[in-house]
Structures are given as C-alpha cells and as structure tokens.
CSV table of C-alpha atoms and ligand atoms in Angstrom, one decimal:
chain,number,residue,atom,x,y,z
A,14,MET,CA,-27.2,18.2,14.5
A,15,ASN,CA,-24.9,21.2,14.4
A,16,LEU,CA,-23.3,20.7,10.9
A,17,GLN,CA,-21.1,23.7,11.2
A,18,LYS,CA,-19.5,22.4,14.4
A,19,LEU,CA,-19.1,18.9,12.8
A,20,GLU,CA,-17.4,20.4,9.8
A,21,THR,CA,-15.1,22.5,11.9
A,22,THR,CA,-14.0,19.5,13.9
A,23,ALA,CA,-13.7,17.2,10.9
A,24,ASN,CA,-11.5,19.8,9.1
A,25,ALA,CA,-9.3,20.3,12.1
A,26,MET,CA,-8.8,16.5,12.4
A,27,VAL,CA,-7.4,16.3,8.9
A,28,VAL,CA,-5.8,19.7,8.8
A,29,SER,CA,-2.8,19.9,6.4
A,30,GLY,CA,0.5,18.8,7.9
A,31,LYS,CA,-1.0,16.8,10.8
A,32,GLY,CA,-2.6,13.4,11.5
A,33,ILE,CA,-4.2,11.4,14.2
A,34,LEU,CA,-2.6,9.2,16.9
A,35,ALA,CA,-4.7,6.1,17.5
A,36,MET,CA,-4.0,5.1,21.1
A,37,ASP,CA,-7.4,3.5,21.9
A,38,GLU,CA,-6.2,-0.1,22.4
A,39,SER,CA,-8.8,-1.9,24.5
A,40,SER,CA,-7.4,-3.4,27.8
A,41,PRO,CA,-6.8,-6.9,26.2
A,42,THR,CA,-5.0,-5.4,23.2
A,43,ALA,CA,-3.0,-3.0,25.4
A,44,ALA,CA,-2.0,-6.1,27.5
A,45,LYS,CA,-0.7,-7.9,24.4
A,46,ARG,CA,1.3,-4.8,23.3
A,47,LEU,CA,2.8,-4.2,26.8
A,48,ARG,CA,3.6,-7.8,27.4
A,49,ALA,CA,5.5,-7.9,24.1
A,50,VAL,CA,8.0,-5.4,25.6
A,51,GLY,CA,8.1,-7.1,29.0
A,52,VAL,CA,5.7,-4.7,30.8
A,53,GLU,CA,2.9,-6.0,33.0
A,54,SER,CA,-0.5,-4.5,32.0
A,55,THR,CA,-1.7,-2.8,35.1
A,56,ALA,CA,-3.9,0.3,35.1
A,57,GLU,CA,-0.9,2.2,36.5
A,58,ASN,CA,1.4,1.0,33.7
A,59,ARG,CA,-1.2,1.8,31.0
A,60,ALA,CA,-1.5,5.3,32.4
A,61,ALA,CA,2.3,5.7,32.6
A,62,TYR,CA,2.6,4.6,28.9
A,63,ARG,CA,-0.2,6.9,27.8
A,64,THR,CA,1.3,9.8,29.8
A,65,LEU,CA,4.5,9.1,27.9
A,66,LEU,CA,2.6,9.4,24.6
A,67,LEU,CA,0.4,12.4,25.2
A,68,GLY,CA,3.0,14.3,27.3
A,69,THR,CA,5.5,14.3,24.5
A,70,PRO,CA,6.6,18.0,24.2
A,71,GLY,CA,5.6,19.4,20.8
A,72,LEU,CA,3.4,16.4,19.8
A,73,GLY,CA,0.6,18.8,18.9
A,74,GLU,CA,2.7,20.2,16.1
A,75,TYR,CA,2.2,16.9,14.1
A,76,ILE,CA,-0.8,15.3,15.8
A,77,SER,CA,-4.3,16.9,15.3
A,78,GLY,CA,-6.2,14.5,17.5
A,79,ALA,CA,-5.8,11.4,19.5
A,80,ILE,CA,-8.2,8.5,20.0
A,81,LEU,CA,-8.5,7.4,23.6
A,82,TYR,CA,-10.0,4.2,25.2
A,83,ASP,CA,-12.7,4.5,27.8
A,84,GLU,CA,-10.2,3.8,30.6
A,85,THR,CA,-7.9,6.6,29.6
A,86,ILE,CA,-10.5,9.4,29.3
A,87,ARG,CA,-11.3,8.8,33.0
A,88,GLN,CA,-7.6,8.4,34.1
A,89,ARG,CA,-5.0,10.8,35.4
A,90,THR,CA,-1.5,11.2,34.1
A,91,THR,CA,1.3,9.6,36.2
A,92,ASP,CA,3.4,12.7,36.2
A,93,ASP,CA,1.4,15.8,37.4
A,94,GLY,CA,-1.9,14.0,37.9
A,95,SER,CA,-3.8,16.0,35.3
A,96,ALA,CA,-6.8,14.3,33.8
A,97,PHE,CA,-5.9,13.0,30.3
A,98,PRO,CA,-8.4,15.3,28.6
A,99,GLU,CA,-6.8,18.3,30.3
A,100,LEU,CA,-3.3,17.3,29.1
A,101,MET,CA,-4.7,17.0,25.6
A,102,ARG,CA,-6.2,20.5,25.8
A,103,ARG,CA,-2.8,21.8,26.9
A,104,GLN,CA,-1.1,20.1,23.9
A,105,GLY,CA,-3.7,21.4,21.4
A,106,ILE,CA,-4.8,17.9,20.5
A,107,ILE,CA,-8.5,17.2,19.8
A,108,ILE,CA,-10.0,14.5,22.1
A,109,GLY,CA,-11.4,11.4,20.4
A,110,ILE,CA,-12.8,8.2,21.9
A,111,LYS,CA,-13.3,4.6,20.7
A,112,VAL,CA,-16.9,3.8,21.3
A,113,ASP,CA,-17.3,0.4,19.6
A,114,GLY,CA,-17.6,-2.7,21.8
A,115,GLY,CA,-15.2,-4.8,19.7
A,116,ALA,CA,-15.5,-7.2,16.8
A,117,LYS,CA,-17.4,-10.4,17.8
A,118,ASP,CA,-18.1,-13.6,15.9
A,119,LEU,CA,-20.9,-13.1,13.4
A,120,ALA,CA,-23.5,-15.8,14.0
A,121,GLY,CA,-23.9,-18.2,11.2
A,122,HIS,CA,-20.7,-17.0,9.4
A,123,PRO,CA,-17.6,-18.9,10.6
A,124,GLY,CA,-14.4,-16.8,10.3
A,125,GLU,CA,-16.3,-13.5,10.1
A,126,LYS,CA,-16.8,-10.7,12.7
A,127,VAL,CA,-19.4,-8.0,13.3
A,128,THR,CA,-18.7,-5.0,15.5
A,129,GLU,CA,-21.0,-4.6,18.5
A,130,GLY,CA,-21.8,-1.6,20.7
A,131,LEU,CA,-24.9,0.2,19.5
A,132,ASP,CA,-27.0,-0.5,22.6
A,133,GLY,CA,-26.8,2.4,25.0
A,134,LEU,CA,-24.5,4.3,22.6
A,135,ARG,CA,-26.5,7.6,22.8
A,136,GLU,CA,-26.0,7.8,26.5
A,137,ARG,CA,-22.3,6.9,26.4
A,138,LEU,CA,-21.8,9.6,23.7
A,139,ALA,CA,-23.3,12.2,26.1
A,140,GLU,CA,-20.9,11.1,28.8
A,141,TYR,CA,-17.9,11.3,26.6
A,142,ALA,CA,-18.9,14.7,25.3
A,143,ASP,CA,-18.9,15.8,29.0
A,144,PHE,CA,-15.3,14.7,29.1
A,145,GLY,CA,-14.6,16.9,26.1
A,146,ALA,CA,-14.5,14.3,23.4
A,147,GLN,CA,-15.2,15.8,20.0
A,148,PHE,CA,-14.9,12.8,17.8
A,149,CYS,CA,-15.4,9.0,18.0
A,150,LYS,CA,-14.2,5.8,16.4
A,151,TRP,CA,-15.9,2.6,15.4
A,152,ARG,CA,-13.9,-0.2,13.7
A,153,ALA,CA,-15.4,-2.9,11.6
A,154,VAL,CA,-13.2,-5.8,10.3
A,155,ILE,CA,-13.6,-7.6,7.0
A,156,THR,CA,-11.6,-10.8,6.5
A,157,ILE,CA,-10.4,-12.0,3.1
A,158,GLY,CA,-10.5,-15.8,2.8
A,159,GLN,CA,-11.4,-18.5,0.4
A,160,GLU,CA,-15.1,-17.7,0.3
A,161,LEU,CA,-14.8,-14.6,2.4
A,162,PRO,CA,-16.0,-12.0,2.9
A,163,THR,CA,-19.7,-12.8,2.6
A,164,ARG,CA,-22.2,-10.2,1.6
A,165,ALA,CA,-23.9,-10.7,4.9
A,166,CYS,CA,-20.8,-9.7,6.8
A,167,ILE,CA,-20.2,-6.6,4.7
A,168,GLU,CA,-23.8,-5.5,5.1
A,169,ALA,CA,-24.1,-6.1,8.8
A,170,ASN,CA,-20.9,-4.1,9.4
A,171,ALA,CA,-21.8,-1.3,7.0
A,172,HIS,CA,-25.2,-1.0,8.7
A,173,ALA,CA,-23.7,-0.8,12.2
A,174,LEU,CA,-21.1,1.8,11.1
A,175,ALA,CA,-23.9,4.0,9.6
A,176,ARG,CA,-26.1,3.7,12.8
A,177,TYR,CA,-23.1,4.6,14.9
A,178,ALA,CA,-22.1,7.5,12.6
A,179,MET,CA,-25.6,9.0,12.8
A,180,LEU,CA,-25.7,8.7,16.6
A,181,CYS,CA,-22.4,10.6,16.7
A,182,GLN,CA,-23.6,13.4,14.5
A,183,GLU,CA,-26.8,13.7,16.4
A,184,ALA,CA,-24.5,14.4,19.5
A,185,ASP,CA,-22.4,16.9,17.4
A,186,MET,CA,-19.4,14.5,17.5
A,187,VAL,CA,-17.5,13.6,14.3
A,188,PRO,CA,-17.6,9.9,13.5
A,189,ILE,CA,-14.4,8.2,12.3
A,190,VAL,CA,-15.9,5.5,10.0
A,191,GLU,CA,-13.4,2.6,10.0
A,192,PRO,CA,-14.0,-0.3,7.7
A,193,GLU,CA,-10.8,-2.3,7.9
A,194,VAL,CA,-10.1,-5.0,5.3
A,195,LEU,CA,-7.5,-7.1,7.1
A,196,ILE,CA,-4.0,-7.6,5.8
A,197,ASP,CA,-4.0,-11.2,7.1
A,198,GLY,CA,-3.8,-13.9,4.5
A,199,ASP,CA,-2.0,-14.6,1.2
A,200,HIS,CA,-4.3,-12.8,-1.1
A,201,SER,CA,-3.2,-10.6,-4.0
A,202,ILE,CA,-3.6,-6.9,-4.2
A,203,GLU,CA,-6.2,-7.3,-6.9
A,204,ARG,CA,-8.3,-9.4,-4.5
A,205,CYS,CA,-7.9,-6.7,-1.8
A,206,TYR,CA,-9.0,-4.1,-4.3
A,207,ASP,CA,-12.2,-5.9,-5.1
A,208,VAL,CA,-13.1,-6.5,-1.5
A,209,THR,CA,-12.2,-3.0,-0.4
A,210,LEU,CA,-14.3,-1.5,-3.3
A,211,GLU,CA,-17.3,-3.6,-2.4
A,212,THR,CA,-16.9,-2.8,1.3
A,213,GLN,CA,-16.6,0.9,0.9
A,214,ARG,CA,-19.5,1.0,-1.6
A,215,ALA,CA,-21.7,-0.7,1.0
A,216,VAL,CA,-20.5,1.6,3.8
A,217,PHE,CA,-21.3,4.8,1.8
A,218,GLU,CA,-24.7,3.5,0.7
A,219,GLN,CA,-25.6,2.8,4.3
A,220,LEU,CA,-24.2,6.1,5.5
A,221,TYR,CA,-26.4,7.8,2.9
A,222,ARG,CA,-29.5,5.8,3.9
A,223,GLN,CA,-29.1,6.7,7.5
A,224,GLY,CA,-28.7,10.4,6.7
A,225,VAL,CA,-25.1,10.9,7.7
A,226,ALA,CA,-23.6,14.2,6.6
A,227,PHE,CA,-20.5,13.4,4.6
A,228,SER,CA,-19.0,16.8,5.3
A,229,GLY,CA,-19.0,16.0,9.0
A,230,MET,CA,-17.2,12.7,9.1
A,231,VAL,CA,-13.7,11.2,8.5
A,232,LEU,CA,-13.1,7.9,6.7
A,233,LYS,CA,-10.4,5.6,8.2
A,234,PRO,CA,-9.8,2.9,5.6
A,235,SER,CA,-7.2,0.2,5.1
A,236,MET,CA,-5.0,0.6,2.1
A,237,VAL,CA,-5.4,-1.6,-0.9
A,238,ILE,CA,-2.4,-3.9,-0.3
A,239,SER,CA,-1.2,-7.5,-0.8
A,240,GLY,CA,-1.9,-10.0,2.0
A,241,LYS,CA,0.9,-10.3,4.5
A,242,GLY,CA,1.6,-13.8,3.4
A,243,ALA,CA,1.3,-13.2,-0.3
A,244,ALA,CA,4.1,-14.8,-2.4
A,245,ARG,CA,4.6,-11.5,-4.2
A,246,ARG,CA,3.8,-8.3,-2.4
A,247,ALA,CA,2.9,-5.3,-4.6
A,248,PRO,CA,5.4,-2.4,-4.6
A,249,VAL,CA,4.7,1.0,-3.0
A,250,GLU,CA,3.6,2.7,-6.2
A,251,GLN,CA,1.0,0.0,-6.9
A,252,VAL,CA,-0.4,0.2,-3.4
A,253,ALA,CA,-0.7,3.9,-3.7
A,254,GLU,CA,-2.3,3.8,-7.1
A,255,GLN,CA,-4.8,1.1,-6.3
A,256,THR,CA,-5.8,2.7,-3.0
A,257,LEU,CA,-6.5,6.0,-4.7
A,258,ARG,CA,-8.4,4.3,-7.5
A,259,CYS,CA,-10.6,2.5,-5.0
A,260,LEU,CA,-11.2,5.7,-3.0
A,261,ARG,CA,-12.0,7.8,-6.1
A,262,ASN,CA,-14.6,5.2,-7.0
A,263,THR,CA,-16.3,5.1,-3.6
A,264,VAL,CA,-15.8,8.2,-1.4
A,265,PRO,CA,-18.1,11.3,-2.0
A,266,ALA,CA,-16.3,14.6,-2.6
A,267,ALA,CA,-18.0,16.1,0.4
A,268,VAL,CA,-15.9,14.0,2.9
A,269,PRO,CA,-13.2,16.4,4.1
A,270,GLY,CA,-10.5,13.8,4.8
A,271,ILE,CA,-9.3,10.2,4.8
A,272,ALA,CA,-7.1,9.1,7.6
A,273,PHE,CA,-5.6,5.7,7.0
A,274,LEU,CA,-4.9,2.9,9.6
A,275,SER,CA,-1.6,1.2,9.4
A,276,GLY,CA,-3.0,-2.3,9.8
A,277,GLY,CA,0.2,-4.3,10.4
A,278,GLN,CA,2.4,-2.6,7.9
A,279,SER,CA,6.0,-1.7,9.0
A,280,ASP,CA,6.5,1.9,10.1
A,281,GLU,CA,8.5,2.8,7.0
A,282,GLU,CA,6.0,1.1,4.7
A,283,ALA,CA,3.0,3.0,6.2
A,284,THR,CA,4.9,6.3,5.9
A,285,ALA,CA,6.1,5.6,2.3
A,286,HIS,CA,2.6,4.6,1.1
A,287,LEU,CA,1.0,7.7,2.5
A,288,ASN,CA,3.7,9.9,1.0
A,289,THR,CA,3.4,8.3,-2.4
A,290,MET,CA,-0.4,8.7,-2.4
A,291,ASN,CA,0.1,12.4,-1.6
A,292,LEU,CA,2.6,12.8,-4.4
A,293,MET,CA,0.2,11.2,-6.8
A,294,ALA,CA,-2.6,13.4,-5.5
A,295,LYS,CA,-0.8,16.5,-6.8
A,296,ASN,CA,-1.8,15.5,-10.3
A,297,LEU,CA,-5.3,14.3,-9.5
A,298,GLN,CA,-7.0,17.2,-7.7
A,299,LEU,CA,-8.5,15.0,-5.1
A,300,PRO,CA,-11.4,16.5,-3.1
A,301,TRP,CA,-10.3,15.1,0.3
A,302,ARG,CA,-7.1,15.4,2.3
A,303,LEU,CA,-5.1,12.2,2.9
A,304,THR,CA,-3.5,11.7,6.2
A,305,PHE,CA,-2.8,9.1,8.9
A,306,SER,CA,-4.6,7.7,12.0
A,307,TYR,CA,-1.9,5.2,12.9
A,308,ALA,CA,-1.6,3.1,16.1
A,309,ARG,CA,1.1,0.5,15.5
A,310,ALA,CA,3.1,2.5,12.9
A,311,LEU,CA,3.5,5.3,15.5
A,312,GLN,CA,3.6,3.2,18.7
A,313,GLN,CA,5.6,0.0,18.1
A,314,VAL,CA,9.0,1.8,18.0
A,315,THR,CA,7.9,4.0,20.9
A,316,LEU,CA,7.0,1.0,23.0
A,317,ALA,CA,10.1,-0.9,22.1
A,318,THR,CA,12.2,2.0,23.2
A,319,TRP,CA,10.4,2.6,26.5
A,320,LYS,CA,10.2,-1.0,27.8
A,321,GLY,CA,8.5,0.2,30.9
A,322,GLU,CA,11.6,2.1,32.2
A,323,ALA,CA,11.3,5.6,33.5
A,324,GLY,CA,14.8,6.3,32.3
A,325,ASN,CA,13.7,5.5,28.7
A,326,VAL,CA,10.8,8.0,28.5
A,327,GLU,CA,12.8,10.8,26.9
A,328,ALA,CA,14.2,8.5,24.2
A,329,ALA,CA,10.8,7.0,23.6
A,330,ARG,CA,9.3,10.4,23.2
A,331,LYS,CA,12.0,11.3,20.8
A,332,VAL,CA,11.2,8.4,18.5
A,333,LEU,CA,7.5,9.0,18.7
A,334,LEU,CA,7.9,12.6,17.7
A,335,HIS,CA,10.2,11.5,14.9
A,336,ARG,CA,7.6,9.1,13.4
A,337,ALA,CA,4.8,11.6,13.9
A,338,ARG,CA,6.9,14.2,12.0
A,339,LEU,CA,7.7,11.8,9.2
A,340,ASN,CA,4.1,10.9,8.8
A,341,ALA,CA,3.0,14.5,9.0
A,342,LEU,CA,5.5,15.2,6.1
A,343,ALA,CA,4.1,12.2,4.2
A,344,SER,CA,0.6,13.7,4.5
A,345,SER,CA,1.8,16.4,2.2
A,346,GLY,CA,4.1,14.3,0.0
A,347,SER,CA,7.2,15.9,1.5
A,348,TYR,CA,8.8,12.7,3.1
A,349,ASP,CA,12.0,11.3,1.9
A,350,GLN,CA,13.3,7.9,3.0
A,351,ALA,CA,16.7,9.5,3.8
A,352,MET,CA,14.9,11.3,6.6
A,353,GLU,CA,14.6,7.9,8.4
A,354,LYS,CA,18.2,8.2,9.4
A,355,GLN,CA,18.0,11.8,10.8
A,356,ALA,CA,17.8,12.3,14.5
A,357,ALA,CA,14.3,13.3,15.7
B,22,13P,P1,-3.3,0.4,13.3
B,22,13P,O1,-2.7,1.6,12.7
B,22,13P,O2,-2.3,-0.3,14.2
B,22,13P,O3,-3.9,-0.5,12.3
B,22,13P,O4,-4.4,0.8,14.3
B,22,13P,C1,-5.3,1.8,13.8
B,22,13P,C2,-6.6,1.6,14.6
B,22,13P,O5,-7.0,2.5,15.2
B,22,13P,C3,-7.3,0.4,14.5
B,22,13P,O6,-8.6,0.5,14.9
C-alpha cells in the first residue's frame, strides 16, 4: 500500500471548493432514470448522456472526481469518440469506478439487503487501475423499519465495506465507503440519528479491524434526516446539526473528507443542507472537509432538460454546471438560496 499516493488522491477528491459527481448508475438504474424522461436505455443513449455530463465545458472547476459504472469506463464518447477516461483527464476530473455488485436480499432477514461483489474484486481493481481509475465506490444500504435494521444486517454490510476498502488500498486506489441509511419510511430524525450512529460505529470498527488507513479513504454517508413520509420533517438547521453531531461521534479525525450522497432529497434541499453544515463547521473546527458526491441532486434537472434531444444538450449542460457550482459553493458555506434564480 502506497499511503502517500492514497492520501494525495483522497485529498484531491475532497479539495476545497469542489465535489464529486456520482454517475455510476448500473444499467437497470440508468434505464429507470432515462425512461422517466422518455429516453430508451440503449448503450448508445447511455453513452450520449454520459458524454453530455462529462463533456460539459468547465465542469472540472467544480467537480474533482466522477464515479463511473463498468460500462462507461470501457465506452467511447458520442461526440469525438474519445474513451471516457481520456475525456476525464482532459477535464481534470479524477476517475472513479463503482465496484460493488449491488445490494441483494440478505438471507434470513426479510426487508434487508447486503451488498455483494467481493469475489474476484482484486482482479477487477487491477483492470480498472489500467483504465486509470484512482478511486472506487461501494454502497451498502440500511433500511429503517419497525424492527429494522437488525444488528446482523449492519454487521454484514460493515464487514463487506471494510473488506472492499482494504482491497482498494492494497491496489493504491482510494475507497469511498458508503453506508447509506435510506430516507424511505415515515421515521423521525431522532430514529435516523440512532440508526446512522450505530451503522457508522460498526463501519469504523470493521475498517479499523481490517487495517484500513483512515487517511486514505473518503466517507460517503447519508445525512441524518426525517423519513420521506414522516408527518413532520425536520428543518434544515436540525438536519445539519444532527448530521454533524453523528459524524463527530463516529468519524476519526484522520479521514480527510466526507462527501455526502443526496439520497432522494430535492436539489435545493441537498445544497442547503451541505451549506448549513459548512456554516456550522466554521465554529466547530472539524478535522475533515465536508462536500458532496451527489447523483440525483446533480442529474435530475440535467436529465429533465435533456430529454434525449441533441438540441437540448447545451441547455442541459448549463443547468448541470449551475448545480455543480451551487454545491461547490455550499461545500464552503458560501451558497445563498437567492443564487438559485441566477442564470448558470
Ligand atoms: P444519490 O446522490 O442520488 O443518493 O446517489 C449517490 C450515490 O452514488 C448512491 O450510491
């Protein structure tokens, strides 16, 4: 393990004033997103959409790294036919890759999932490194329900995350460790706090046991937030406060940065939460940087503007750049809601 290389990459991923673009939707998820805007999910259309994203002029000003799906790292752009990794190098965007095999039903635990994909991972990492990938992502999902999550589910996922992270570091690739506590349900923010705290504690214990170097990883957590169907949803300040309280009680100071997922929040909510946390951080002297690694909160408006039409590419790139810029500002507490109205 080359710790210096890992630290350099991890620090560049969470560098001040930038965040990560998650565009690693698996083919079934990409199909769902494309169908929602009336686009057929063919390999060609997926490449066209991802060319739109990564070919956005100036994207590298706000985006430090982007997470690709296996298909994309091997594909060529639909404009000049460059390989996607080549386009990213030109844009100054670090190449990341999703390496998990998806969340599958956890045997014996109805309603719960465990993420698979450890078999053969060492060999797949070597192949992705040859494509230029410098960091990886593995997402675990934890569901809040009546009697859920179970300790068995939390531990199985934490263990898999730690095994994955250690394999990445062995290959000199930075692991993004993503334990997502789902927003689905009608639970309160207090319940989300308890589950997130327990999950993150278990994850860091397993990371420690497997020997993962905290200074060479990035945490990608969900925020501590009310369930989507909760009767009363906690306001922005409470989400920011509870998320920071949870992180301060679980995340070692050696971790260089935390890059949140958006998890089904609206675009504006995701930006406002990140901004408020960074405003609060000014009085807390936090040891890690707080930024974004959003998929939906960067892409849904982009997709809705594009709708598969070549004539809409420029407008879609404009809205993507606008959201990327607002989130980049939020990563230093410099966003203001009034900016939502300004042209990109
Ligand atoms: P969302 O921002 O849409 O939650 O996606 C982030 C991600 O990469 C999920 O794994």
